[in-house]
Short mmCIF file of C-alpha atoms in Angstrom, two decimals:
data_model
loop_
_atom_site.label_atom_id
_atom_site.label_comp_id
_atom_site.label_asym_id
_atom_site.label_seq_id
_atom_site.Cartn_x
_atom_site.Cartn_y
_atom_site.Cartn_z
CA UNK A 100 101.34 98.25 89.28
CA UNK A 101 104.80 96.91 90.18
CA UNK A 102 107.14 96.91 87.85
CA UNK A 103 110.54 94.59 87.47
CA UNK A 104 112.41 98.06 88.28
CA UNK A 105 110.72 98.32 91.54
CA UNK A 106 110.91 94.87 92.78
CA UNK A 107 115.00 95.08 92.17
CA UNK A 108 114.95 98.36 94.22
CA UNK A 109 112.68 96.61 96.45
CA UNK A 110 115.09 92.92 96.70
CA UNK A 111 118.35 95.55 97.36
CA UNK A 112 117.01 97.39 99.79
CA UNK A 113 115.87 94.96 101.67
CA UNK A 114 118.95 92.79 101.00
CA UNK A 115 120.89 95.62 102.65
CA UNK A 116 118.48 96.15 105.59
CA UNK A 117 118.86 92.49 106.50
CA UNK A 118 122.72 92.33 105.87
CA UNK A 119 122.92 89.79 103.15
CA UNK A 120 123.69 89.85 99.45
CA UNK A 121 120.18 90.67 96.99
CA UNK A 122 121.02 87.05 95.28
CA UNK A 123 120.99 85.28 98.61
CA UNK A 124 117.55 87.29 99.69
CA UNK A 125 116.42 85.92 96.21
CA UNK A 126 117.52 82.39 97.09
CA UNK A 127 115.78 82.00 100.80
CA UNK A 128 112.59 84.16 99.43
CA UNK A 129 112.06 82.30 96.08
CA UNK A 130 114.29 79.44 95.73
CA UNK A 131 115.88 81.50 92.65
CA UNK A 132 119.56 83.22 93.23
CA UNK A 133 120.10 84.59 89.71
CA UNK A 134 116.43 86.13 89.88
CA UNK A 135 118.57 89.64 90.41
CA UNK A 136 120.67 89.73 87.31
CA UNK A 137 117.44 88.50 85.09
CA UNK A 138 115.70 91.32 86.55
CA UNK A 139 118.74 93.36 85.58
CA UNK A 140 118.54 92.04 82.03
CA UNK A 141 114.92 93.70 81.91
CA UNK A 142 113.15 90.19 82.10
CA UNK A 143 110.14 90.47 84.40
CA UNK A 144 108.64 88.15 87.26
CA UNK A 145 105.49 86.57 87.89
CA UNK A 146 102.81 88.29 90.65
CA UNK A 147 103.04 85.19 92.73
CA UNK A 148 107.04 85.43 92.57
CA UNK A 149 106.26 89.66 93.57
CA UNK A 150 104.18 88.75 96.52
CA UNK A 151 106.45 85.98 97.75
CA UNK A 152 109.65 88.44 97.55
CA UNK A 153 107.31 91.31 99.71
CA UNK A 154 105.70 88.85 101.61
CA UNK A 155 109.18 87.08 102.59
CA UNK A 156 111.19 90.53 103.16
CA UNK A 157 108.37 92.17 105.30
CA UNK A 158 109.32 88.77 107.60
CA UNK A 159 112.54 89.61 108.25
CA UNK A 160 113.78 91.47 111.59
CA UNK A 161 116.54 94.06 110.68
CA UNK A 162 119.95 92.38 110.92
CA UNK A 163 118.98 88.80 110.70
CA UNK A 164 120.96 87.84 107.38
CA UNK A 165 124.61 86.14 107.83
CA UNK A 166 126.46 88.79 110.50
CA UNK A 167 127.27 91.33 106.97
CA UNK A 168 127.72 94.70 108.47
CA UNK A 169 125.81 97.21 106.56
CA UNK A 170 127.60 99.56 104.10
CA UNK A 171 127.02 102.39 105.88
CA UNK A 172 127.60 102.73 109.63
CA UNK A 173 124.40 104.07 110.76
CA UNK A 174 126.16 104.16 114.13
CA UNK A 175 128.67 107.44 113.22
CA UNK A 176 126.19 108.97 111.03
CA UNK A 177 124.96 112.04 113.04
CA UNK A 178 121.35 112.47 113.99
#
């Protein structure tokens, strides 16, 4: 079962991966920006709005959000 905690950790993660900000993932996936701070207020989504969000990020190449660079610079981080 997936809970609202996991779909959060799931919408940030791949936010980052793909370089954009976890509202703006929420927006192209779902049509819903402020779907991240009601998940933060404990409020809880719909299995159809769960499999679009996986569905939608699972899509994505790595790097194809607006040109962000990631927080961390994979580049200087040694093997």
């Amino acid at each position: 079962m997936t809970t609202s905690h996991d779909i959060l950790a799931l919408i940030r993660a791949e936010a980052e991966r793909i370089g954009i900000a976890p509202s703006t993932l929420c927006q192209r996936a779902v049509r819903n920006a402020g779907l991240v701070r009601r998940l933060e207020a404990g409020k809880s989504v719909t299995v159809d709005v769960a499999a679009r969000l996986k569905s939608w990020a699972a899509d994505q190449p790595s790097g194809s959000g607006n040109g962000r660079k990631p927080a961390v610079d994979t580049a200087a981080v040694a093997p």
